[in-house]
Structure formats: structure tokens, C-alpha cells
CSV table of C-alpha atoms and ligand atoms in Angstrom, one decimal:
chain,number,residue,atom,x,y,z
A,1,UNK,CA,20.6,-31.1,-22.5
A,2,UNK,CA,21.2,-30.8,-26.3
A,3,UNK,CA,17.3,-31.5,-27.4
A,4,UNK,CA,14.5,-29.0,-26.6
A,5,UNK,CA,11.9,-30.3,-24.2
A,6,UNK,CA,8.6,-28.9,-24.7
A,7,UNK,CA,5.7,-29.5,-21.9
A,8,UNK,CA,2.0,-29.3,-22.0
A,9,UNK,CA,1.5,-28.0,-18.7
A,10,UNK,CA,-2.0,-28.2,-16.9
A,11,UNK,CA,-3.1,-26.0,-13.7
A,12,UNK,CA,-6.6,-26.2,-11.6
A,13,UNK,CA,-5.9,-26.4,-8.4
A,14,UNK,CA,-8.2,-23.9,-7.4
A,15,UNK,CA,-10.7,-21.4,-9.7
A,16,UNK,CA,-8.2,-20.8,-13.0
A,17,UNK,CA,-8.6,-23.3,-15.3
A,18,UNK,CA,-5.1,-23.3,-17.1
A,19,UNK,CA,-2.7,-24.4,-19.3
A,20,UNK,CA,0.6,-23.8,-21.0
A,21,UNK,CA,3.2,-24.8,-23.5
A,22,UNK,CA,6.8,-23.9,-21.9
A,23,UNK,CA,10.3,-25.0,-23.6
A,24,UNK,CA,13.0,-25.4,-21.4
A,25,UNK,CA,11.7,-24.7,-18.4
A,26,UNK,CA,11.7,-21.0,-18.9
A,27,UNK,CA,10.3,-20.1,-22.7
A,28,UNK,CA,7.1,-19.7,-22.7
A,29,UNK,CA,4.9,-20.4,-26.2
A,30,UNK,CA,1.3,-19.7,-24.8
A,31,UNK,CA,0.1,-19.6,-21.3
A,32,UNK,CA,-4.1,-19.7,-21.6
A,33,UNK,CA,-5.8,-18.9,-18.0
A,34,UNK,CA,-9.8,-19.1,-17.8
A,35,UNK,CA,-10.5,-17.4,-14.5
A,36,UNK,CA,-13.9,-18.5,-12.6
A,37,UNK,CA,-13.4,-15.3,-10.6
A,38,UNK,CA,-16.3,-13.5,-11.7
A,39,UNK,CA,-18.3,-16.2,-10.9
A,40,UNK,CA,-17.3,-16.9,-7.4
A,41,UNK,CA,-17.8,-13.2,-6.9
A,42,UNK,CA,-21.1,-13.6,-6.2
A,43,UNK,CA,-20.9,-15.6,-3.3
A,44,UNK,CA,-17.7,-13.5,-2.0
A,45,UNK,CA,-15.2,-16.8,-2.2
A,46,UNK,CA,-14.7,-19.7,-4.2
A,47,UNK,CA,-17.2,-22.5,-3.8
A,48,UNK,CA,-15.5,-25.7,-4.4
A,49,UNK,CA,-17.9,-27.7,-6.2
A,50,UNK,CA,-18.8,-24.8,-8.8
A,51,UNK,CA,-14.9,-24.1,-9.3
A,52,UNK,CA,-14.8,-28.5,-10.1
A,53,UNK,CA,-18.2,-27.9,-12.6
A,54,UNK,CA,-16.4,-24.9,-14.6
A,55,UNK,CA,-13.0,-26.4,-15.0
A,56,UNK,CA,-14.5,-29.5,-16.6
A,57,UNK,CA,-16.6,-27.1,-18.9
A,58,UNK,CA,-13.3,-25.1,-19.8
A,59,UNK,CA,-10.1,-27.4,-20.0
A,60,UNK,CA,-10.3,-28.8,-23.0
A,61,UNK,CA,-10.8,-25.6,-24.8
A,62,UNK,CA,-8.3,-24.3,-22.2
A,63,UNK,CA,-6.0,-27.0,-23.8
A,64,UNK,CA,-6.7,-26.2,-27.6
A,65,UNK,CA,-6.2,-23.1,-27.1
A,66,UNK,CA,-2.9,-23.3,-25.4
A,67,UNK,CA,-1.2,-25.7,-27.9
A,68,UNK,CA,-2.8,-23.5,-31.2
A,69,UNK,CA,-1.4,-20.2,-29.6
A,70,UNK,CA,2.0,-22.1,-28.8
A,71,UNK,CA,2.3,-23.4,-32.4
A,72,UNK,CA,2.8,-26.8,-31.4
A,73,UNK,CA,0.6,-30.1,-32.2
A,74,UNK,CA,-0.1,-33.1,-29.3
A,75,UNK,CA,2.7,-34.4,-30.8
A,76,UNK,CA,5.6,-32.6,-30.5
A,77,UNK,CA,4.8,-32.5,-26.7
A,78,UNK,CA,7.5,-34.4,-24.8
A,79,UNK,CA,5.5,-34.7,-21.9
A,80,UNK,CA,2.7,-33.6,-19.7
A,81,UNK,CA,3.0,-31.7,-16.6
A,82,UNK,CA,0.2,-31.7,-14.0
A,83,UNK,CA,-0.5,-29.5,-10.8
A,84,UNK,CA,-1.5,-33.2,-8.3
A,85,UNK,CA,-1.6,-30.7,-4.8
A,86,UNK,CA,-2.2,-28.7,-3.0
A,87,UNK,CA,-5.5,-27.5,-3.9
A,88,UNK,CA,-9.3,-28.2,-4.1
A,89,UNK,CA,-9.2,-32.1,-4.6
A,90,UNK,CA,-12.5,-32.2,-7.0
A,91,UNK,CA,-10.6,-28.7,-8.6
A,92,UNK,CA,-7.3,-30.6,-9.0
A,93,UNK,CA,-8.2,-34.3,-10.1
A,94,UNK,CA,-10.3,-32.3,-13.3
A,95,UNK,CA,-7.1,-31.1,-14.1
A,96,UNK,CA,-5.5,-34.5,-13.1
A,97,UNK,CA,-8.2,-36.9,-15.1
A,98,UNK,CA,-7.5,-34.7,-18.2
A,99,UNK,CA,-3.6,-34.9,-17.9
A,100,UNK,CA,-3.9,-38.8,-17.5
A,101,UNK,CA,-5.9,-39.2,-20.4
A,102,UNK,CA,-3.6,-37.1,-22.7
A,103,UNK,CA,-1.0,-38.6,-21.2
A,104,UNK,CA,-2.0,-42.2,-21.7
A,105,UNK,CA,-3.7,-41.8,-25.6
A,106,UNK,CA,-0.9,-40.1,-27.0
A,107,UNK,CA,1.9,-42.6,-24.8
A,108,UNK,CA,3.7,-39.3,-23.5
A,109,UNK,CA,5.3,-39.1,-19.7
A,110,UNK,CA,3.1,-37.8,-17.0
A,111,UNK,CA,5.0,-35.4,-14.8
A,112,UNK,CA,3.6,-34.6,-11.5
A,113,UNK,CA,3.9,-30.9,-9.8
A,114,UNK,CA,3.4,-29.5,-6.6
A,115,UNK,CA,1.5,-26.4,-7.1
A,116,UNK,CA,3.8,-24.1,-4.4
A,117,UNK,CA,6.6,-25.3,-6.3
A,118,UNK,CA,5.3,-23.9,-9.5
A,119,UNK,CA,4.7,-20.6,-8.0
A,120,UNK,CA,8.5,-20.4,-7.0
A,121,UNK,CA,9.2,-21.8,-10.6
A,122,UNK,CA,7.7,-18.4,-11.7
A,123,UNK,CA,10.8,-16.9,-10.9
A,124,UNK,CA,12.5,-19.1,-14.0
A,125,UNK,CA,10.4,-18.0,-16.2
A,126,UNK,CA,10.9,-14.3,-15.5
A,127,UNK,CA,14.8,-14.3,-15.1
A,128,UNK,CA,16.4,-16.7,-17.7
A,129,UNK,CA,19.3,-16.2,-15.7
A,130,UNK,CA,17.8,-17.0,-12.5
A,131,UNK,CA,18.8,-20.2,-10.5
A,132,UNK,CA,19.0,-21.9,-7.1
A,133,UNK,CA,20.1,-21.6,-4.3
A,134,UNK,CA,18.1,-18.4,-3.1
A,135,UNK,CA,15.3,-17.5,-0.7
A,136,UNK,CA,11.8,-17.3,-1.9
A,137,UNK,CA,9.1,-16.0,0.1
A,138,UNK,CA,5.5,-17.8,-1.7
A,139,UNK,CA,3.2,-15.8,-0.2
A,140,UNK,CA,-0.9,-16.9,-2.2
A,141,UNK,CA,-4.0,-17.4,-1.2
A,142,UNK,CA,-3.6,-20.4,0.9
A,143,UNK,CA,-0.1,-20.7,1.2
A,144,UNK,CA,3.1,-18.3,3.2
A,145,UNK,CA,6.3,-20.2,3.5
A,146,UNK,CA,9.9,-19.0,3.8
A,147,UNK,CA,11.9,-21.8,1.7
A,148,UNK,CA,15.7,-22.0,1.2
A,149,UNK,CA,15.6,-23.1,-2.2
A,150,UNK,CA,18.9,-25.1,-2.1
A,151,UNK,CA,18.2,-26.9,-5.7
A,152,UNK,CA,16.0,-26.7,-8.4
A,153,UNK,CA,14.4,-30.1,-6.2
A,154,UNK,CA,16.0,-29.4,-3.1
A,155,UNK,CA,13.7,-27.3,-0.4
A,156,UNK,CA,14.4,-26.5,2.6
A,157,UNK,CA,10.8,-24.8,4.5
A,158,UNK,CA,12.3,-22.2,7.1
A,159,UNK,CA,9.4,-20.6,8.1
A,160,UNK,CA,5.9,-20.9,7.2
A,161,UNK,CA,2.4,-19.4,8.6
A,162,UNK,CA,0.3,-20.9,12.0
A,163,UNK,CA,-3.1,-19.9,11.1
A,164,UNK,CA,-4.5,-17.6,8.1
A,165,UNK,CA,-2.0,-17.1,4.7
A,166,UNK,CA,-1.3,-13.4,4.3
A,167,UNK,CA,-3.8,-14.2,0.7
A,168,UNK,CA,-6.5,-14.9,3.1
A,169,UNK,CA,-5.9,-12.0,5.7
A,170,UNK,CA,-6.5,-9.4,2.7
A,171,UNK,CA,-9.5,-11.2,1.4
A,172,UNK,CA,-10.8,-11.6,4.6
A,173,UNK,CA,-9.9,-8.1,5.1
A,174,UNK,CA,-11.4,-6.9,1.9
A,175,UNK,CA,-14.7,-8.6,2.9
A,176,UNK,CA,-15.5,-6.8,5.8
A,177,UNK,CA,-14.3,-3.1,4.2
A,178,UNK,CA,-17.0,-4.1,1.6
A,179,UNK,CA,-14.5,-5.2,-1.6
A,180,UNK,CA,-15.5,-8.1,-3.7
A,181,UNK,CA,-13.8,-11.2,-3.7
A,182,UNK,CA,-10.7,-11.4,-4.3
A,183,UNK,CA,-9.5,-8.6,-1.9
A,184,UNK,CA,-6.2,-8.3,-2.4
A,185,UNK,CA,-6.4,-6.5,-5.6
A,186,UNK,CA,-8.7,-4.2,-4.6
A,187,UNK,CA,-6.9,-3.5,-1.2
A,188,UNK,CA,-3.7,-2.6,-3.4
A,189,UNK,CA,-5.9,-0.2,-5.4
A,190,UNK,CA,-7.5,2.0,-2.5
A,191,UNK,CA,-4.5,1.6,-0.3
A,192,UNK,CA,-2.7,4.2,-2.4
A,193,UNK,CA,-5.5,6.8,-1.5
A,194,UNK,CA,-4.9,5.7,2.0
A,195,UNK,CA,-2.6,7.2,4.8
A,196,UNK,CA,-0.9,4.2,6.4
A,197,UNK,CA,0.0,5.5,9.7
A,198,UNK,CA,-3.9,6.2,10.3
A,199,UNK,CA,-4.0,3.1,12.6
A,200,UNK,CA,-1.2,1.7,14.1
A,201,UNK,CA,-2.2,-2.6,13.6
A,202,UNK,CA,-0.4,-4.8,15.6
A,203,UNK,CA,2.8,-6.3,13.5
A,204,UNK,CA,3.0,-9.9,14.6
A,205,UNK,CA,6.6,-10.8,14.5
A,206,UNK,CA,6.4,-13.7,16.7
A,207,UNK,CA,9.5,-15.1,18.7
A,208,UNK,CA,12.8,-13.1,17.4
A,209,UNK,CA,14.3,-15.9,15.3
A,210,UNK,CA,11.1,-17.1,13.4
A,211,UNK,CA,10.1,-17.4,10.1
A,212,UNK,CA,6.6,-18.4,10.8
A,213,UNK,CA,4.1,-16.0,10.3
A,214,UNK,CA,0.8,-15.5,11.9
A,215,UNK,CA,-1.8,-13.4,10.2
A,216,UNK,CA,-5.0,-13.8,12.1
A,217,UNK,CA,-4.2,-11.5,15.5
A,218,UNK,CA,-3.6,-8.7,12.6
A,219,UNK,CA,-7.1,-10.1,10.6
A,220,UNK,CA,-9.1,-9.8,13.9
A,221,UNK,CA,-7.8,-6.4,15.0
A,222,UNK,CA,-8.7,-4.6,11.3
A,223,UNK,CA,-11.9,-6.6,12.0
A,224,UNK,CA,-12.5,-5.2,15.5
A,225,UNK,CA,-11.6,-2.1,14.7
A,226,UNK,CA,-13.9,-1.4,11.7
A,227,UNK,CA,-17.0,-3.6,13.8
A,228,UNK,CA,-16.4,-0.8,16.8
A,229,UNK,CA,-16.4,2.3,14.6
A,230,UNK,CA,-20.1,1.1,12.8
A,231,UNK,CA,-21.3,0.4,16.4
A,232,UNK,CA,-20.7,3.6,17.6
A,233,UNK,CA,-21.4,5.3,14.3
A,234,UNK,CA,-17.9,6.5,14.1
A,235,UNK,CA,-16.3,7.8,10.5
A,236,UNK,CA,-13.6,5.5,9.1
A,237,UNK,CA,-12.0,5.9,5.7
A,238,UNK,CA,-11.6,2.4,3.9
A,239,UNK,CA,-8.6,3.8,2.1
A,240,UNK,CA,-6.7,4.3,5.6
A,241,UNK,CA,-7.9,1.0,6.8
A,242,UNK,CA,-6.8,-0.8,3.9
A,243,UNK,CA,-3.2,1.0,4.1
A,244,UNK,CA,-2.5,0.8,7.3
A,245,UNK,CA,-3.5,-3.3,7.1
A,246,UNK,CA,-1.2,-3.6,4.1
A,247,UNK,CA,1.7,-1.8,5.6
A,248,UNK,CA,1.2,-3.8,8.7
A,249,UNK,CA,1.3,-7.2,6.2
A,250,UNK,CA,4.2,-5.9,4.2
A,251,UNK,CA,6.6,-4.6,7.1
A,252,UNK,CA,6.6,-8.2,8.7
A,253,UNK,CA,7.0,-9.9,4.8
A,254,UNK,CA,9.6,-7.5,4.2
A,255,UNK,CA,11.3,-8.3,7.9
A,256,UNK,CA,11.4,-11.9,7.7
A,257,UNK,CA,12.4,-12.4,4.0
A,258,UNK,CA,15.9,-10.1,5.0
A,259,UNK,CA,16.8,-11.5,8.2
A,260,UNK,CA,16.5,-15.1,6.2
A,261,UNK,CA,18.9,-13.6,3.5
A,262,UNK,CA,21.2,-12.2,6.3
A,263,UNK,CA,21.3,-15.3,8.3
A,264,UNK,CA,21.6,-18.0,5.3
A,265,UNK,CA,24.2,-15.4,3.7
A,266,UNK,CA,22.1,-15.5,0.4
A,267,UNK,CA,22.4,-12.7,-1.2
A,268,UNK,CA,19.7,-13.2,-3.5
A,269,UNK,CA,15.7,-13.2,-3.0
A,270,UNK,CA,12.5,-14.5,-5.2
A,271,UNK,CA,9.1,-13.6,-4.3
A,272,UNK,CA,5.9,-16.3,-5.5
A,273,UNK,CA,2.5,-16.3,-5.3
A,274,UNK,CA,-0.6,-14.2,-5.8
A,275,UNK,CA,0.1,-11.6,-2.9
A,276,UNK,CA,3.3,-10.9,-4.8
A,277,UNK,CA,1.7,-9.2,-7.1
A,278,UNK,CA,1.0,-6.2,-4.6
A,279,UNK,CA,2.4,-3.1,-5.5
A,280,UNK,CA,3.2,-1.7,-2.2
A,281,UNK,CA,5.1,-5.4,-1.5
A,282,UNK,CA,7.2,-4.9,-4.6
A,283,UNK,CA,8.2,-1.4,-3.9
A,284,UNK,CA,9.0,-1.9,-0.2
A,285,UNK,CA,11.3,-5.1,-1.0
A,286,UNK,CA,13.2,-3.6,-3.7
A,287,UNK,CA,13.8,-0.5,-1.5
A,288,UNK,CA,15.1,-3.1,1.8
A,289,UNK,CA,17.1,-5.4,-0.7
A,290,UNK,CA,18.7,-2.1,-2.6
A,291,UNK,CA,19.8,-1.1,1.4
A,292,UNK,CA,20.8,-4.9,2.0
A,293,UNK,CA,22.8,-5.5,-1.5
A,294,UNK,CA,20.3,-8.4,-2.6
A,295,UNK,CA,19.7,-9.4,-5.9
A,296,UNK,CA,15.6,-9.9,-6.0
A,297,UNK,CA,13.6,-11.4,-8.5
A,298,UNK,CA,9.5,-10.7,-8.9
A,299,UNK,CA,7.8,-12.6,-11.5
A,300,UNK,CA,5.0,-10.7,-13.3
A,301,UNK,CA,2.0,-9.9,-11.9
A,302,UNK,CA,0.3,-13.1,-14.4
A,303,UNK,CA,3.1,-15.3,-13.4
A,304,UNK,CA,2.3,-14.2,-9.2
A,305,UNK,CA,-1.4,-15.8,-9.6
A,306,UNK,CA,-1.9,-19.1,-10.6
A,307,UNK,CA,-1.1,-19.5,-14.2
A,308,UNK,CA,0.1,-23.1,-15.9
A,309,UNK,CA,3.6,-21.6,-17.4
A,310,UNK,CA,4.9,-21.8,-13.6
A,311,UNK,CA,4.1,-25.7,-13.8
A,312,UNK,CA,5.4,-25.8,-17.1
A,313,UNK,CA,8.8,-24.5,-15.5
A,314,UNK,CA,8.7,-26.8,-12.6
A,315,UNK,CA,7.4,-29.5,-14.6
A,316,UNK,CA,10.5,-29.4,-16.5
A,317,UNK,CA,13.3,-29.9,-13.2
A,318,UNK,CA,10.9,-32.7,-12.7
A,319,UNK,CA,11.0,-34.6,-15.8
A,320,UNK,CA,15.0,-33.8,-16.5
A,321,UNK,CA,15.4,-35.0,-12.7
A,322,UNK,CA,13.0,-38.2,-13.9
A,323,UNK,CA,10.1,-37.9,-11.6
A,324,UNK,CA,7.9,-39.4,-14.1
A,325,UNK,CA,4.4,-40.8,-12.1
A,326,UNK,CA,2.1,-43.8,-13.5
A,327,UNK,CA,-1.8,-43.9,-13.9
A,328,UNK,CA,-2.3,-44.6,-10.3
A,329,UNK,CA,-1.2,-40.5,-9.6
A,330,UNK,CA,-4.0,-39.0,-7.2
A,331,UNK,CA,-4.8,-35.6,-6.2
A,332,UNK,CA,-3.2,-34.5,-3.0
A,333,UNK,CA,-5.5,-31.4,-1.5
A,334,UNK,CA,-3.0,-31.0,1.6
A,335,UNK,CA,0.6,-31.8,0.0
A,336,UNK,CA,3.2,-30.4,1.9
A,337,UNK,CA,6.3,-28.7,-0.1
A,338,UNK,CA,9.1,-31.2,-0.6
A,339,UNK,CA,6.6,-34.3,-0.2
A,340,UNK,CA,6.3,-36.3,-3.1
B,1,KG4,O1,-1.4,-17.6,-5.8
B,1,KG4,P1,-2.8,-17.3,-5.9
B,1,KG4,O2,-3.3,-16.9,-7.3
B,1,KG4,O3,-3.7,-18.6,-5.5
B,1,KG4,C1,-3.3,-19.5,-4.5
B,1,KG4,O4,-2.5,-20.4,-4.8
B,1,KG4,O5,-3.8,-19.2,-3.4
B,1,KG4,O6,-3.1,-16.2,-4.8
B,1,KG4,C2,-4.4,-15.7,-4.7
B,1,KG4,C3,-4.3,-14.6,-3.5
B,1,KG4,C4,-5.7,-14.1,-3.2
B,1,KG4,O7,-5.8,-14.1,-1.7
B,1,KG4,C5,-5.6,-12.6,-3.7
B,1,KG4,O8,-6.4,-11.7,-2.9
B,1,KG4,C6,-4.1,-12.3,-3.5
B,1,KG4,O9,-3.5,-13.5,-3.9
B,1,KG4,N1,-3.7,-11.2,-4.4
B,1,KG4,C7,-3.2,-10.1,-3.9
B,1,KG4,C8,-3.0,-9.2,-5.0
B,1,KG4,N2,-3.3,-9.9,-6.2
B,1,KG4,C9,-3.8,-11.2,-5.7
B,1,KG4,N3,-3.0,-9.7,-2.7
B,1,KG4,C10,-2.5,-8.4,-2.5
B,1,KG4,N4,-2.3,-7.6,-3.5
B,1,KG4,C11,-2.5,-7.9,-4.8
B,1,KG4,N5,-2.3,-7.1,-5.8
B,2,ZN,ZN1,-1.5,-20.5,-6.3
């Protein structure tokens, strides 16, 4: 395509009030995120109707702010790019409402993105070079799929998780070793104080040829454990806990993302979402896809957790592939990848 496309790109799907200005699909002029997370602190998770009350008191400054910083007027905005699901649906239609408006004042196309398919649209952003087909594990908060990503539209879900995201295991995780919300930064931190062969958590693999996941057995047992040694008065260290939990998360992460390399004979591998951001993740998967000969792409730690410059990316293989929606879009809280 000869002429630059430039997208106003709008994220609040769950307690970041975001947007972005991204040309291309993969330059990024500004990429503004308001998090509500010190607010939801306080009540150790986010509470839906306060995350819906702060967006609508942040986006429009959220807005401003992203088109001064990425030098660009309403105007020059080919079109507006809008996270529709999944998510928190009074989160998502504040988002949604503002999009439509902006959309329909300034006559511009409204382009409707699936919030998982942002996250994998990270990986655009961070490698220029970077393009389908490959494996991408998303791995967030409320989300772990496998997906063959077989075009920049094209997804294939190989494996995905039956009960708790791996997001959710470490918060829920964090919660009861005493961590504010959200956990799985804070896990990340003490882990590396932490021996992780202190206790040897069950690594739920499932049947052999799976991709689905299942978090809780692993949740429960960490759970268990810690709930037994305060009964009895026993001494734990949080550190070990939390290590020995991560490297019980990572292993089967690790395990499931090369055997879908191996068996699709794709040599290369993307990782998405917020739990992609942990350290101990990043440096076990490089070491497994250095051993296996696969090329692996990790987007930045602000481009793992929900940021508006991934829907900015995906926003664009939308609108290029013309899926342009009218005033009627909704919000979709439980859209499944590849639905439209
Ligand atoms: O992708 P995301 O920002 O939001 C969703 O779409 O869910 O993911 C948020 C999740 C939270 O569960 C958070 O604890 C986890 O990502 N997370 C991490 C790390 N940073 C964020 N988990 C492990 N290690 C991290 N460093
Ligand atoms: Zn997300």
C-alpha cells in the first residue's frame, strides 16, 4: 500500500484506559496508558463498575493526549480502531461509545478489534520484520490460548485453558502469599530470591497431545500447601513458594509452545499478553527455542499488558482487509478469537 495509514486506536477492555496513534500497523507515534491499578488495589482485584466510572473520567484526556504526543490532528486519522471484546462489557462499550462518536463526527471508518488479537499484534509492533504464519502463545489475565497464526486474519486456536488463565493462577496465587493485586509482577520479583525446587507443584500437562491448559489443580495445591503450613504453624518462605509456583507455570508454557512448533514444523514463536512479561518465562523460552532452532519474538514488557498500540497494529490488518463495522457495533464481553 503506497499511502500511510494512520489509526487512532482505543483500548478499555478491562482497568487501562488507553489509546494510541500507530502508522502502518507497526510505527508507533504515542501509545498513552492510564492504569486504574492503584485503585483496584485496594480491594485486591478489579471491580467492574469502578474500572467503567474511571475510564469515562480518563479517555478523553487519554485521547488528547495520545494524538498531541503523536503529532497528529483528528484529521489526519484515517480511521478509528476500537477494542469491541473480550472484556468487562461496561469497561469496553466506554471505550466503544467514545470510538463511535469520533468516528461518526469526524465521518472516519470505525474498525473493530478483538482484544486477544491485539495482544498477538504486539509482536508487529516489536519486530518490523515479523509476520504470519507462526505460533503465539497469549498468555493474560483472562486469557491462555495456543493459536496457529496462519495469516495476519487467519487463526487457527490449538489449545487453549479449561478453568483459571495462567494471569489469574499468579494473582490468585499472589493473594494468598500476601502480594497486592496484580500478582504476577510481584511473584516475578520475589521468585528470584526464591529456590524453585523447594516444593515440587504438580505440573498439569494433561493428555500427551494437548494444548489446553489447566491451571487450577496447580492454584489449589500452592493454596493447600501454604493453608496447611499456617495451621500447623509451620515456617514457609514466600520466595520459595512463589518460585517453585512459577517454575511449575513456566515448565508446562514452555512444553506446550515447542511441541506446537515441533508438530506444525514452525520454526518460529511469538509470546502475547500480560504474563509474558515474566522474566523467568522469557529467559526459559529463549533458552528451549535456542536448543530447538526457533526464531522467538517477545514484545516489550508495555506492549505484554494491555496497551492501545497492539490494537493500533491489529486495527490496521483489519481495515487493509476492510472489516470496517457500522453504528450498530456492540461490546462483546465473551468474544471468542476468530469470531467476528
Ligand atoms: O494482558 P493483561 O494486561 O490483561 C488481560 O488481558 O488480562 O494481563 C494481566 C495479567 C495479570 O494477571 C498480571 O498478574 C499478569 O498479567 N502479569 C504477570 C507479569 N506482569 C503482568 N504475570 C507474571 N509475571 C509478570 N511479570
Ligand atoms: Zn489483555
Amino acid at each position: 500500500m503506497d499511502k500511510d495509514i494512520t489509526i487512532l486506536a482505543i483500548e478499555s477492555s478491562c482497568d487501562e484506559t488507553a489509546a494510541a496513534v500507530v502508522r502502518n500497523g507497526r510505527e508507533v507515534l504515542s501509545n498513552i496508558i492510564s492504569s486504574q491499578i492503584a485503585t483496584h488495589k485496594l480491594y485486591g482485584g478489579v471491580v467492574p463498575e469502578i474500572a467503567s466510572r474511571q475510564h469515562i473520567k480518563a479517555i478523553d484526556q487519554v485521547i488528547d493526549a495520545a494524538l498531541e504526543e503523536g503529532g497528529v490532528s483528528k484529521n489526519d486519522i484515517d480511521a478509528i480502531a476500537v477494542t469491541y471484546g473480550p472484556g468487562l462489557v461496561g469497561a469496553l462499550l466506554v471505550g466503544l461509545s467514545e470510538a463511535k462518536a469520533l468516528a461518526f463526527a469526524l465521518n472516519k471508518p470505525l474498525v473493530p478489534v478483538h482484544h486477544i488479537e491485539g495482544h498477538i499484534a504486539a509482536n508487529y509492533i516489536q519486530n518490523k520484520d515479523w509476520k504470519p504464519p507462526f505460533i503465539c502463545e497469549v498468555i493474560s489475565g483472562g486469557h491462555t490460548h495456543i493459536v496457529h497464526i496462519k495469516d495476519y486474519n487467519d487463526f487457527e486456536i490449538l489449545g487453549q485453558t479449561r478453568d483459571d488463565a495462567a494471569g489469574e493462577a499468579y494473582d490468585k496465587v499472589a493473594r494468598v502469599l500476601g502480594l497486592t493485586y496484580p500478582g504476577g509482577p510481584q511473584i516475578d520479583k520475589i521468585a528470584k530470591a526464591g529456590n524453585s525446587e523447594a516444593v515440587k507443584f504438580p505440573r498439569v500437562v494433561l493428555e500427551n497431545d494437548t494444548y489446553d491448559f489447566s491451571f487450577s489443580g496447580l492454584k489449589s495445591a500452592v493454596l493447600n500447601y501454604v493453608n496447611k503450613a499456617q495451621m500447623k504453624g509451620e515456617e514457609y518462605k514466600k520466595e520459595d513458594i512463589a518460585a517453585s509456583f512459577q517454575q511449575a507455570v513456566v515448565d508446562v508454557l514452555v512444553e506446550k509452545a515447542i511441541r506446537a512448533c515441533r508438530e506444525f514444523n514452525i520454526k518460529r514463536l511469538a509470546l502475547a499478553g500480560g504474563v509474558s512479561a515474566n522474566s523467568h518465562l522469557r529467559e526459559e523460552m529463549k533458552k528451549a527455542c535456542e536448543r530447538e532452532n526457533i526464531e522467538l519474538c517477545v514484545p516489550d514488557i508495555i506492549l505484554c499488558t494491555d496497551n492501545a498500540a497492539m490494537i493500533g497494529a491489529a486495527g490496521y490488518y483489519e481495515y487493509i482487509n476492510g472489516n470496517i463495522a457500522d453504528m450498530s457495533l456492540n461490546a462483546y464481553p465473551g468474544l471468542k478469537l476468530g469470531e467476528r
